[in-house]
Phi, psi and omega in degrees: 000124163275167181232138192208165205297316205267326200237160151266122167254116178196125182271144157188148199025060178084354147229183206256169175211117182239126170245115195293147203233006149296044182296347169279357187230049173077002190079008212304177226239073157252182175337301183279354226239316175299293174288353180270333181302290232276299200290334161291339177287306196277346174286329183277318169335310191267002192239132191291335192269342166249124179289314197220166159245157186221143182237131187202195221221128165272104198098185189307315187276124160313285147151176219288354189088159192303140154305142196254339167257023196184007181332127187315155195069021188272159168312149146203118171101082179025046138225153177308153195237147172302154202247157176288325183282339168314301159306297182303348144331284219281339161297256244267048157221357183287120170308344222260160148279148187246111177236135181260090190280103190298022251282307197185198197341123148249152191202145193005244196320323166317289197269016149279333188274319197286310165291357172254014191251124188286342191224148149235111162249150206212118177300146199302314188231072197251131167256167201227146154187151165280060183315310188343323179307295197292353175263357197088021174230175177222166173254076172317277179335298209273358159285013181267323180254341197263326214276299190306007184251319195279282159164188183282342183296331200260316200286314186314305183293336188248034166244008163287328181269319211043017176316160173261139155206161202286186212257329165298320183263024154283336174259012176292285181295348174108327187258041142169176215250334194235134147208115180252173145334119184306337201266350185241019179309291188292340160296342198265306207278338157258352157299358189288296167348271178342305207259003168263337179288004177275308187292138167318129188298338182271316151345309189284335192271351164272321146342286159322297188309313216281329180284337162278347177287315199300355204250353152262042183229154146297149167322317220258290182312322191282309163326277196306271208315353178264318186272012168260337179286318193307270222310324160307302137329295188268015173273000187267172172305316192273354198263325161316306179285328185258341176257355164285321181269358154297330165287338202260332147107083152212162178297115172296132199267090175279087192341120198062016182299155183258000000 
């Protein structure tokens, strides 16, 4: 495991595991913190031995939303620092899958990481809220990845209200997916795990592309351009290996499995 002033790092059973490591000021979203998130994202990318990333919070907060006294993207050590919509870019372009282990709080910039995340389990009774509203900001950015999971029905109230609810009814509202017992977080987020390491790594990772694409296509246009994909896919090499060890009935030897 590295240790960085901000951050946790660790690849194991099969995912990178990043931890946000700021609990006294809430995990909140600042400069170095942000930017070390980032270098960590592009570090789980490149490493053969994590399938997926899993993202949580070190201490009571997932986190508190940007610092206000250090905001992303302010310089640090006099050079410019990664910005939030860069990371959440790069969650919602990662082959990898990103599952958001919900530890506590989320609160505005928090639940832009939550919302960009392909997977969310969320301890049940942790509270969230789209706060921005009560300092006199909205939550520009992070509508970009949260309005198409909550839908506009969901999103107009809390983001009008900052009301606070709990982690059960996030997944109730679309913006997660799991909400357990705080003490079975990590047992849940790894059966998550588990269960992307039974699938072909190119598989999972084209998975990702076909569900934000299908939702800009016409019906007619999505028929053609899905069945040149189906077809491209069961002509590969990973689609070969996996459908030889279904007949041979043993487990696939997957190319760049770790």
């Amino acid at each position: 495991m590295s240790n960085t002033e901000a951050t946790l790092y660790e690849v194991r059973d099969g995912a990178a595991w990043i931890t946000l490591n700021r609990p006294e000021n809430r995990n909140a979203l600042s400069a170095v913190l942000v930017n070390e998130l980032f270098a960590h994202l592009q570090a789980a990318l490149q490493d053969p031995a994590a399938r997926c990333i899993v993202l949580t919070g070190n201490g009571p907060a997932f986190c508190a939303g940007a610092d206000l006294k250090s905001p992303p993207g302010s310089a640090v050590d006099g050079k410019a620092s990664a910005s939030l919509p860069e990371v959440l870019d790069l969650m919602l372009d990662s082959p990898k899958p990103v599952i958001a282990a919900v530890n506590g709080a989320a609160f505005a910039g928090g639940l832009g990481l939550v919302g960009a995340s392909d997977i969310v389990v969320i301890a049940e009774d942790v509270d969230c809220s789209f706060s921005e509203v009560r300092i006199g900001v909205i939550p520009a950015v992070i509508a970009v990845v949260c309005v198409p999971k909550l839908g506009t029905h969901h999103a107009m109230k809390l983001f009008l209200t900052g009301e606070r609810f709990k982690g059960a009814q996030a997944v109730t509202m679309g913006l997660a997916h799991r909400a357990v017992q705080k003490d079975a977080l990590r047992a849940a987020v790894q059966e998550e795990i588990d269960m992307i390491r039974l699938g072909g790594p190119i598989a999972v990772a084209e998975c990702k592309k076909l569900v934000r694409r299908v939702p800009q296509l016409s019906t007619q246009e999505g028929f053609v351009e899905m069945a040149e994909w189906s077809k491209r896919m069961f002509l590969s090499a990973e689609a070969a290996e996996g459908m030889a060890a279904f007949r041979e009935k043993r487990k696939p030897a997957w190319v760049g499995k770790e």
